[in-house]
mmCIF file of C-alpha atoms in Angstrom:
data_model
loop_
_atom_site.group_PDB
_atom_site.id
_atom_site.type_symbol
_atom_site.label_atom_id
_atom_site.label_comp_id
_atom_site.label_asym_id
_atom_site.label_seq_id
_atom_site.Cartn_x
_atom_site.Cartn_y
_atom_site.Cartn_z
ATOM 1 C CA MET S 13 9.035 -25.790 -14.495
ATOM 2 C CA ILE S 14 9.240 -22.767 -12.167
ATOM 3 C CA LYS S 15 10.878 -23.507 -8.834
ATOM 4 C CA PRO S 16 9.111 -22.671 -5.542
ATOM 5 C CA ILE S 17 10.012 -19.527 -3.635
ATOM 6 C CA TYR S 18 10.720 -19.361 0.085
ATOM 7 C CA ILE S 19 9.169 -16.771 2.396
ATOM 8 C CA HIS S 20 11.499 -15.551 5.157
ATOM 9 C CA GLY S 21 9.538 -12.702 6.707
ATOM 10 C CA SER S 22 6.042 -11.225 6.682
ATOM 11 C CA GLY S 23 4.252 -8.121 7.881
ATOM 12 C CA CYS S 24 0.550 -7.377 7.894
ATOM 13 C CA ILE S 25 -1.621 -4.332 8.586
ATOM 14 C CA SER S 26 -5.341 -5.088 8.591
ATOM 15 C CA ILE S 27 -8.562 -4.457 10.503
ATOM 16 C CA GLN S 28 -7.251 -6.923 13.119
ATOM 17 C CA PRO S 29 -4.123 -6.169 15.232
ATOM 18 C CA THR S 30 -1.973 -8.372 12.986
ATOM 19 C CA PHE S 31 1.025 -6.042 13.362
ATOM 20 C CA GLU S 32 1.261 -6.762 17.098
ATOM 21 C CA ALA S 33 3.896 -9.264 18.201
ATOM 22 C CA GLY S 34 2.390 -12.604 19.194
ATOM 23 C CA TYR S 35 -1.103 -11.913 17.824
ATOM 24 C CA PHE S 36 -2.655 -14.852 15.974
ATOM 25 C CA PHE S 37 -6.459 -14.524 15.705
ATOM 26 C CA ASP S 38 -7.323 -16.206 19.000
ATOM 27 C CA ALA S 39 -9.309 -13.047 19.808
ATOM 28 C CA LEU S 40 -10.919 -10.822 17.206
ATOM 29 C CA THR S 41 -11.634 -7.106 17.047
ATOM 30 C CA SER S 42 -15.345 -6.706 16.306
ATOM 31 C CA TYR S 43 -17.003 -4.077 14.128
ATOM 32 C CA ALA S 44 -20.592 -3.117 13.325
ATOM 33 C CA GLN S 45 -19.991 -0.889 10.311
ATOM 34 C CA ASN S 46 -19.263 -0.992 6.597
ATOM 35 C CA PRO S 47 -16.684 -0.129 5.339
ATOM 36 C CA VAL S 48 -14.042 -0.870 8.014
ATOM 37 C CA PRO S 49 -10.689 1.000 8.000
ATOM 38 C CA ALA S 50 -7.458 -0.742 8.955
ATOM 39 C CA LEU S 51 -6.017 -0.324 12.439
ATOM 40 C CA ASP S 52 -3.121 2.113 12.524
ATOM 41 C CA PRO S 53 0.124 0.983 14.153
ATOM 42 C CA ASP S 54 2.684 3.428 15.517
ATOM 43 C CA TYR S 55 4.036 4.391 12.097
ATOM 44 C CA LYS S 56 6.738 6.561 13.672
ATOM 45 C CA ALA S 57 8.486 3.369 14.777
ATOM 46 C CA PHE S 58 9.666 2.926 11.177
ATOM 47 C CA ILE S 59 8.858 6.189 9.369
ATOM 48 C CA PRO S 60 10.303 9.622 10.271
ATOM 49 C CA ALA S 61 7.580 12.109 11.246
ATOM 50 C CA LEU S 62 8.410 14.541 8.410
ATOM 51 C CA GLN S 63 8.090 11.800 5.771
ATOM 52 C CA LEU S 64 4.968 10.448 7.427
ATOM 53 C CA ARG S 65 3.110 13.739 6.969
ATOM 54 C CA ARG S 66 3.614 13.547 3.201
ATOM 55 C CA MET S 67 2.478 9.956 2.782
ATOM 56 C CA ASN S 68 -1.004 8.699 1.964
ATOM 57 C CA LYS S 69 -2.358 5.663 3.801
ATOM 58 C CA SER S 70 -1.302 3.115 1.146
ATOM 59 C CA MET S 71 2.281 4.298 1.368
ATOM 60 C CA ARG S 72 2.259 4.317 5.170
ATOM 61 C CA MET S 73 0.793 0.834 5.440
ATOM 62 C CA ALA S 74 3.095 -0.584 2.745
ATOM 63 C CA LEU S 75 6.249 0.857 4.274
ATOM 64 C CA PHE S 76 5.364 -0.281 7.805
ATOM 65 C CA ALA S 77 4.367 -3.816 6.720
ATOM 66 C CA SER S 78 7.494 -4.174 4.580
ATOM 67 C CA ARG S 79 9.701 -3.093 7.500
ATOM 68 C CA LEU S 80 8.036 -5.714 9.696
ATOM 69 C CA ALA S 81 8.764 -8.361 7.038
ATOM 70 C CA MET S 82 12.392 -7.298 6.714
ATOM 71 C CA GLN S 83 12.797 -7.232 10.481
ATOM 72 C CA GLU S 84 11.480 -10.787 10.776
ATOM 73 C CA ALA S 85 13.704 -11.961 7.927
ATOM 74 C CA GLY S 86 16.722 -10.271 9.484
ATOM 75 C CA ILE S 87 17.710 -8.280 6.375
ATOM 76 C CA THR S 88 18.309 -4.598 5.678
ATOM 77 C CA SER S 89 18.208 -4.473 1.874
ATOM 78 C CA ILE S 90 16.312 -6.052 -1.023
ATOM 79 C CA ASP S 91 16.973 -6.433 -4.755
ATOM 80 C CA ALA S 92 13.479 -5.972 -6.217
ATOM 81 C CA VAL S 93 10.010 -4.724 -5.305
ATOM 82 C CA ILE S 94 6.934 -6.482 -6.716
ATOM 83 C CA THR S 95 3.493 -5.388 -5.548
ATOM 84 C CA GLY S 96 -0.175 -5.781 -6.396
ATOM 85 C CA SER S 97 -2.903 -3.187 -5.853
ATOM 86 C CA GLY S 98 -6.457 -3.278 -7.108
ATOM 87 C CA LEU S 99 -7.222 0.414 -6.635
ATOM 88 C CA GLY S 100 -3.898 2.010 -5.745
ATOM 89 C CA CYS S 101 -3.774 5.239 -3.738
ATOM 90 C CA LEU S 102 -7.519 5.698 -3.827
ATOM 91 C CA ARG S 103 -7.892 8.750 -1.587
ATOM 92 C CA ASP S 104 -5.440 10.791 -3.656
ATOM 93 C CA SER S 105 -7.211 9.645 -6.836
ATOM 94 C CA GLU S 106 -10.513 10.880 -5.433
ATOM 95 C CA ARG S 107 -8.946 14.115 -4.205
ATOM 96 C CA PHE S 108 -7.445 14.854 -7.628
ATOM 97 C CA VAL S 109 -10.753 14.283 -9.431
ATOM 98 C CA GLU S 110 -12.626 16.448 -6.906
ATOM 99 C CA HIS S 111 -10.091 19.281 -7.315
ATOM 100 C CA LEU S 112 -10.247 18.921 -11.096
ATOM 101 C CA ARG S 113 -14.016 19.310 -10.995
ATOM 102 C CA ALA S 114 -13.992 22.166 -8.483
ATOM 103 C CA GLU S 115 -11.268 24.168 -10.247
ATOM 104 C CA GLU S 116 -12.484 23.293 -13.764
ATOM 105 C CA GLY S 117 -9.027 22.115 -14.726
ATOM 106 C CA SER S 118 -7.051 25.168 -13.618
ATOM 107 C CA SER S 119 -4.804 25.952 -10.625
ATOM 108 C CA LEU S 120 -4.507 22.292 -9.645
ATOM 109 C CA ASN S 121 -2.217 21.047 -6.887
ATOM 110 C CA PRO S 122 -0.078 18.368 -8.597
ATOM 111 C CA THR S 123 0.581 16.368 -5.405
ATOM 112 C CA PRO S 124 -2.697 14.346 -5.373
ATOM 113 C CA PHE S 125 -2.160 13.472 -9.050
ATOM 114 C CA ILE S 126 1.461 12.411 -8.485
ATOM 115 C CA GLN S 127 0.479 10.294 -5.461
ATOM 116 C CA SER S 128 -2.630 8.789 -7.069
ATOM 117 C CA THR S 129 -0.846 6.291 -9.314
ATOM 118 C CA HIS S 130 -1.101 2.600 -8.445
ATOM 119 C CA ASN S 131 2.676 2.151 -8.267
ATOM 120 C CA MET S 132 3.200 4.965 -5.750
ATOM 121 C CA ALA S 133 3.501 2.579 -2.787
ATOM 122 C CA ALA S 134 6.132 0.488 -4.581
ATOM 123 C CA ALA S 135 8.026 3.656 -5.549
ATOM 124 C CA ALA S 136 7.975 4.878 -1.940
ATOM 125 C CA LEU S 137 9.336 1.510 -0.802
ATOM 126 C CA ALA S 138 12.173 1.627 -3.334
ATOM 127 C CA LEU S 139 13.114 5.181 -2.334
ATOM 128 C CA SER S 140 12.992 4.376 1.368
ATOM 129 C CA LEU S 141 15.040 1.189 1.035
ATOM 130 C CA GLY S 142 17.466 2.462 -1.592
ATOM 131 C CA CYS S 143 16.442 -0.274 -4.025
ATOM 132 C CA LYS S 144 17.350 0.603 -7.636
ATOM 133 C CA GLY S 145 16.439 -2.801 -9.038
ATOM 134 C CA TYR S 146 13.338 -4.302 -10.641
ATOM 135 C CA ASN S 147 10.136 -2.543 -9.551
ATOM 136 C CA MET S 148 6.713 -3.661 -10.754
ATOM 137 C CA THR S 149 3.099 -3.126 -9.663
ATOM 138 C CA TYR S 150 0.238 -5.298 -10.944
ATOM 139 C CA VAL S 151 -3.301 -3.940 -11.194
ATOM 140 C CA ASN S 152 -5.573 -6.888 -12.006
ATOM 141 C CA ASN S 153 -8.654 -6.373 -9.837
ATOM 142 C CA ALA S 154 -8.965 -9.163 -7.253
ATOM 143 C CA ASN S 155 -6.056 -11.061 -8.839
ATOM 144 C CA SER S 156 -3.545 -8.232 -8.351
ATOM 145 C CA PHE S 157 -1.548 -9.907 -5.575
ATOM 146 C CA GLU S 158 -1.596 -13.274 -7.331
ATOM 147 C CA SER S 159 -0.129 -11.582 -10.429
ATOM 148 C CA ALA S 160 2.634 -10.086 -8.288
ATOM 149 C CA LEU S 161 3.237 -13.503 -6.714
ATOM 150 C CA LEU S 162 3.492 -15.166 -10.129
ATOM 151 C CA ASP S 163 5.936 -12.506 -11.296
ATOM 152 C CA SER S 164 8.007 -13.124 -8.156
ATOM 153 C CA LEU S 165 8.185 -16.831 -9.003
ATOM 154 C CA ILE S 166 9.335 -15.996 -12.541
ATOM 155 C CA TYR S 167 11.742 -13.248 -11.477
ATOM 156 C CA LEU S 168 13.451 -15.394 -8.854
ATOM 157 C CA ALA S 169 13.719 -18.277 -11.318
ATOM 158 C CA GLU S 170 15.732 -15.903 -13.517
ATOM 159 C CA HIS S 171 17.618 -14.259 -10.600
ATOM 160 C CA PRO S 172 18.068 -17.093 -8.062
ATOM 161 C CA THR S 173 20.512 -15.210 -5.836
ATOM 162 C CA GLU S 174 18.318 -12.132 -5.312
ATOM 163 C CA THR S 175 15.751 -11.221 -2.661
ATOM 164 C CA VAL S 176 12.326 -9.786 -3.476
ATOM 165 C CA LEU S 177 9.992 -7.618 -1.404
ATOM 166 C CA LEU S 178 6.562 -8.921 -2.424
ATOM 167 C CA GLY S 179 3.246 -7.500 -1.276
ATOM 168 C CA GLY S 180 -0.306 -6.335 -1.770
ATOM 169 C CA VAL S 181 -1.871 -3.074 -0.633
ATOM 170 C CA ASP S 182 -5.285 -1.433 -0.974
ATOM 171 C CA GLU S 183 -6.845 1.489 0.862
ATOM 172 C CA LEU S 184 -10.404 2.668 1.301
ATOM 173 C CA GLY S 185 -11.522 5.919 -0.275
ATOM 174 C CA GLU S 186 -14.122 8.345 1.003
ATOM 175 C CA ARG S 187 -16.280 8.498 -2.141
ATOM 176 C CA THR S 188 -15.720 5.111 -3.764
ATOM 177 C CA PRO S 189 -17.572 3.053 -1.104
ATOM 178 C CA GLN S 190 -20.610 5.197 -1.882
ATOM 179 C CA PHE S 191 -20.408 4.045 -5.494
ATOM 180 C CA TRP S 192 -19.989 0.442 -4.354
ATOM 181 C CA ASP S 193 -23.125 0.859 -2.267
ATOM 182 C CA ILE S 194 -25.085 2.131 -5.269
ATOM 183 C CA ALA S 195 -23.818 -0.847 -7.292
ATOM 184 C CA GLY S 196 -25.109 -3.246 -4.605
ATOM 185 C CA TYR S 197 -21.701 -4.534 -3.516
ATOM 186 C CA LEU S 198 -21.909 -3.633 0.184
ATOM 187 C CA LYS S 199 -23.717 -5.520 2.928
ATOM 188 C CA HIS S 200 -26.318 -3.675 5.019
ATOM 189 C CA GLU S 201 -28.198 -6.314 7.000
ATOM 190 C CA GLY S 202 -25.765 -8.047 9.344
ATOM 191 C CA ALA S 203 -22.898 -5.724 8.414
ATOM 192 C CA GLU S 204 -20.438 -6.801 11.070
ATOM 193 C CA ILE S 205 -16.998 -8.286 11.661
ATOM 194 C CA PRO S 206 -16.698 -11.208 12.297
ATOM 195 C CA THR S 207 -19.243 -11.664 9.512
ATOM 196 C CA PRO S 208 -21.728 -14.511 10.138
ATOM 197 C CA LEU S 209 -21.121 -17.000 7.334
ATOM 198 C CA ASP S 210 -24.407 -18.836 7.882
ATOM 199 C CA ASP S 211 -26.354 -15.624 7.225
ATOM 200 C CA ARG S 212 -27.830 -15.688 3.710
ATOM 201 C CA THR S 213 -27.805 -11.929 3.029
ATOM 202 C CA PRO S 214 -26.131 -10.228 0.046
ATOM 203 C CA GLY S 215 -23.150 -7.906 0.129
ATOM 204 C CA GLU S 216 -19.589 -7.762 1.415
ATOM 205 C CA ILE S 217 -17.770 -5.823 4.137
ATOM 206 C CA ALA S 218 -15.272 -3.465 2.473
ATOM 207 C CA ALA S 219 -11.910 -3.091 4.203
ATOM 208 C CA GLU S 220 -8.259 -2.284 3.517
ATOM 209 C CA GLY S 221 -4.780 -3.472 4.384
ATOM 210 C CA ALA S 222 -1.161 -4.044 3.413
ATOM 211 C CA ILE S 223 0.678 -7.366 3.542
ATOM 212 C CA PHE S 224 4.339 -7.807 2.555
ATOM 213 C CA PHE S 225 6.776 -10.710 2.373
ATOM 214 C CA ILE S 226 10.491 -11.281 1.883
ATOM 215 C CA ALA S 227 10.960 -13.979 -0.777
ATOM 216 C CA SER S 228 13.913 -15.750 -2.384
ATOM 217 C CA GLN S 229 14.886 -19.095 -3.876
ATOM 218 C CA GLN S 230 17.213 -19.810 -0.975
ATOM 219 C CA GLN S 231 15.999 -21.726 2.065
ATOM 220 C CA SER S 232 17.302 -20.700 5.485
ATOM 221 C CA TYR S 233 16.659 -21.420 9.149
ATOM 222 C CA GLN S 234 14.304 -18.392 9.161
ATOM 223 C CA THR S 235 12.128 -19.686 6.313
ATOM 224 C CA LEU S 236 8.423 -19.550 7.191
ATOM 225 C CA GLY S 237 7.144 -21.539 4.231
ATOM 226 C CA LYS S 238 7.339 -21.891 0.474
ATOM 227 C CA VAL S 239 4.935 -21.097 -2.355
ATOM 228 C CA LEU S 240 4.848 -23.983 -4.811
ATOM 229 C CA ALA S 241 2.431 -22.657 -7.428
ATOM 230 C CA VAL S 242 -0.226 -20.054 -8.194
ATOM 231 C CA GLU S 243 -2.878 -19.829 -10.901
ATOM 232 C CA THR S 244 -5.634 -17.357 -11.739
ATOM 233 C CA ARG S 245 -8.688 -17.373 -13.991
ATOM 234 C CA LEU S 246 -11.121 -14.537 -14.649
ATOM 235 C CA GLU S 247 -14.046 -16.885 -15.319
ATOM 236 C CA VAL S 248 -14.477 -20.458 -14.042
ATOM 237 C CA ASP S 249 -17.552 -22.522 -14.910
ATOM 238 C CA ASN S 250 -16.610 -25.456 -12.679
ATOM 239 C CA PRO S 251 -14.465 -24.469 -9.640
ATOM 240 C CA PRO S 252 -14.007 -28.082 -8.369
ATOM 241 C CA ALA S 253 -12.653 -29.120 -11.779
ATOM 242 C CA PHE S 254 -10.431 -26.004 -11.972
ATOM 243 C CA ILE S 255 -8.891 -26.768 -8.562
ATOM 244 C CA ALA S 256 -8.553 -30.514 -9.245
ATOM 245 C CA GLU S 257 -6.717 -29.801 -12.516
ATOM 246 C CA PHE S 258 -4.411 -27.324 -10.749
ATOM 247 C CA LEU S 259 -3.524 -29.896 -8.094
ATOM 248 C CA GLN S 260 -2.959 -32.597 -10.712
ATOM 249 C CA ARG S 261 -0.620 -30.357 -12.734
ATOM 250 C CA ASN S 262 1.411 -29.772 -9.589
ATOM 251 C CA GLY S 263 1.536 -33.450 -8.595
ATOM 252 C CA VAL S 264 -0.631 -33.052 -5.474
ATOM 253 C CA SER S 265 -3.841 -34.844 -4.540
ATOM 254 C CA THR S 266 -6.462 -33.571 -2.095
ATOM 255 C CA ASP S 267 -5.334 -36.382 0.241
ATOM 256 C CA ALA S 268 -1.911 -34.715 0.387
ATOM 257 C CA LEU S 269 -3.407 -31.450 1.646
ATOM 258 C CA ASP S 270 -3.639 -30.776 5.373
ATOM 259 C CA ALA S 271 -6.156 -27.919 5.153
ATOM 260 C CA VAL S 272 -7.809 -25.549 2.694
ATOM 261 C CA MET S 273 -8.289 -21.816 3.131
ATOM 262 C CA LEU S 274 -11.432 -20.395 1.500
ATOM 263 C CA GLY S 275 -12.411 -16.802 0.787
ATOM 264 C CA CYS S 276 -15.917 -16.836 2.286
ATOM 265 C CA ASN S 277 -17.034 -13.266 2.982
ATOM 266 C CA GLY S 278 -20.723 -13.615 3.904
ATOM 267 C CA ASP S 279 -22.094 -12.559 0.507
ATOM 268 C CA ALA S 280 -24.914 -15.040 -0.068
ATOM 269 C CA ARG S 281 -24.739 -14.499 -3.839
ATOM 270 C CA TYR S 282 -21.275 -16.060 -4.125
ATOM 271 C CA ASP S 283 -20.452 -18.016 -0.953
ATOM 272 C CA GLY S 284 -22.297 -21.020 -2.373
ATOM 273 C CA ILE S 285 -19.171 -21.696 -4.449
ATOM 274 C CA TYR S 286 -17.253 -22.364 -1.235
ATOM 275 C CA ARG S 287 -20.043 -24.432 0.306
ATOM 276 C CA THR S 288 -20.088 -26.680 -2.760
ATOM 277 C CA LEU S 289 -16.325 -27.199 -2.510
ATOM 278 C CA GLY S 290 -16.582 -27.804 1.235
ATOM 279 C CA ASP S 291 -19.206 -30.495 0.703
ATOM 280 C CA THR S 292 -17.378 -32.244 -2.153
ATOM 281 C CA LEU S 293 -13.678 -31.785 -2.956
ATOM 282 C CA PHE S 294 -12.652 -30.664 0.538
ATOM 283 C CA ALA S 295 -15.152 -32.573 2.680
ATOM 284 C CA ASP S 296 -12.409 -34.448 4.565
ATOM 285 C CA LEU S 297 -10.134 -31.437 5.158
ATOM 286 C CA PRO S 298 -10.074 -28.734 7.814
ATOM 287 C CA GLN S 299 -11.653 -25.686 6.161
ATOM 288 C CA VAL S 300 -10.404 -22.237 7.142
ATOM 289 C CA ALA S 301 -11.947 -18.824 6.394
ATOM 290 C CA PHE S 302 -10.305 -15.396 6.546
ATOM 291 C CA LYS S 303 -12.406 -12.691 4.860
ATOM 292 C CA HIS S 304 -15.085 -12.811 7.572
ATOM 293 C CA THR S 305 -12.456 -11.432 9.987
ATOM 294 C CA LEU S 306 -10.421 -9.248 7.594
ATOM 295 C CA GLY S 307 -13.079 -7.860 5.257
ATOM 296 C CA GLU S 308 -12.989 -7.779 1.460
ATOM 297 C CA TYR S 309 -10.596 -5.902 -0.819
ATOM 298 C CA ASP S 310 -8.697 -6.721 -3.987
ATOM 299 C CA THR S 311 -5.446 -7.891 -2.364
ATOM 300 C CA VAL S 312 -6.831 -9.507 0.796
ATOM 301 C CA VAL S 313 -5.625 -12.904 -0.472
ATOM 302 C CA ALA S 314 -2.143 -11.751 0.595
ATOM 303 C CA ALA S 315 -3.493 -11.856 4.154
ATOM 304 C CA ALA S 316 -4.512 -15.473 3.524
ATOM 305 C CA LEU S 317 -0.882 -16.281 2.726
ATOM 306 C CA PHE S 318 0.165 -14.428 5.896
ATOM 307 C CA LEU S 319 -2.304 -16.577 7.844
ATOM 308 C CA VAL S 320 -1.078 -19.821 6.284
ATOM 309 C CA LEU S 321 2.503 -19.002 7.284
ATOM 310 C CA GLY S 322 1.264 -18.363 10.821
ATOM 311 C CA ILE S 323 -0.559 -21.695 10.870
ATOM 312 C CA PHE S 324 2.665 -23.437 9.847
ATOM 313 C CA GLN S 325 4.587 -21.637 12.572
ATOM 314 C CA HIS S 326 2.042 -22.324 15.346
ATOM 315 C CA GLN S 327 0.907 -25.728 14.016
ATOM 316 C CA HIS S 328 -2.533 -24.611 15.064
ATOM 317 C CA ILE S 329 -5.638 -23.233 13.339
ATOM 318 C CA PRO S 330 -7.428 -20.605 15.465
ATOM 319 C CA GLN S 331 -10.967 -21.654 16.313
ATOM 320 C CA THR S 332 -12.195 -18.268 15.114
ATOM 321 C CA LEU S 333 -11.209 -19.197 11.543
ATOM 322 C CA LEU S 334 -12.433 -22.799 11.340
ATOM 323 C CA LEU S 335 -15.467 -23.607 9.187
ATOM 324 C CA ASN S 336 -15.839 -27.269 10.177
ATOM 325 C CA GLU S 337 -14.820 -29.707 12.906
ATOM 326 C CA VAL S 338 -12.292 -31.719 10.907
ATOM 327 C CA SER S 339 -8.827 -31.752 12.494
ATOM 328 C CA SER S 340 -5.376 -32.492 11.133
ATOM 329 C CA ARG S 341 -2.436 -33.969 13.020
ATOM 330 C CA THR S 342 0.098 -32.068 10.923
ATOM 331 C CA LEU S 343 -0.144 -28.791 9.029
ATOM 332 C CA GLN S 344 2.460 -29.030 6.291
ATOM 333 C CA ARG S 345 0.624 -28.222 3.038
ATOM 334 C CA ILE S 346 -2.325 -25.839 2.613
ATOM 335 C CA LEU S 347 -4.250 -24.716 -0.465
ATOM 336 C CA ILE S 348 -5.727 -21.212 -0.719
ATOM 337 C CA TYR S 349 -8.740 -20.740 -3.004
ATOM 338 C CA THR S 350 -10.651 -17.501 -3.424
ATOM 339 C CA GLN S 351 -12.852 -15.584 -5.847
ATOM 340 C CA ARG S 352 -14.618 -12.225 -5.747
ATOM 341 C CA ARG S 353 -18.172 -11.656 -6.945
ATOM 342 C CA GLY S 354 -18.018 -14.859 -8.971
ATOM 343 C CA GLN S 355 -14.900 -13.818 -10.900
ATOM 344 C CA ASN S 356 -11.120 -13.577 -10.444
ATOM 345 C CA HIS S 357 -10.649 -17.126 -9.193
ATOM 346 C CA SER S 358 -7.221 -18.056 -7.846
ATOM 347 C CA VAL S 359 -5.420 -20.946 -6.189
ATOM 348 C CA ILE S 360 -2.142 -20.814 -4.277
ATOM 349 C CA LEU S 361 -0.327 -23.919 -3.026
ATOM 350 C CA VAL S 362 1.806 -23.344 0.069
ATOM 351 C CA GLU S 363 4.032 -25.759 1.998
ATOM 352 C CA LYS S 364 5.863 -25.607 5.333
#
């Protein structure tokens, strides 16, 4: 059986000011647009200006968030980099295709192609931090971060003395949201953040972000929490049964949970899955949402883990995130469950 991993530091860039010291969702930044770009911190605090000019947004966000995580963990070096990204460096991908079409395949600038690969952010992190060890990027749609998390569990089981920089990053493109709109993915009516979850309109609010963690198998006084288990499924016919079986395999009952975090995003076509769980399996638990404040993208579940660690630290669930009125005296063990457009289901079990 794979041992749990301990999280010692975290950093988050999102559409909320999550990179600011002391911020914890008691007040929210509101938006009335779709898509919503991430807030930009002062990147020059961690990235030299000359390097910054050459970086796309994924690389900037990933490097800044990883530095925040390392700063909180009190470390200056890592042994491995494991990331997840659903769409990679999307703007450079779009730019390369546009240049290819405009120039008909000749006289192309190679930079957008080189920087368009999904593992570019992880490569930039390794170069910046001088890490010559294991480096892996997972590209599994809305389960990309969960795949990176599972690999971190396996890697640290095999290398128990090492430290891993684990994260998820996705950026918005300029063209791609137009395609999402044509496909019917985006919300028009009531397109706002925080997204009203009682509004029965279709569509999601597209966003972006980067969330990174320092993980190891060693517990320390700086440990924020530990990840006990993670599981993903592309298709799930019966989510309550899927979650109940996951908990049973890991020796945990719903009575042993102190709260559940659900990926409600305001899309009436799929949020019914969460309402069913809230009325049945999790009826007696505090229910917490996160996508209605952070938007939807492939690796946003990493932000849910960031939030859970904050809840452990503060021993408090912000009112802005609560879905019901159930309270808990202690917040020691929380389950994260999410899916996207009815697919890519995942569960993550986290403990203080």
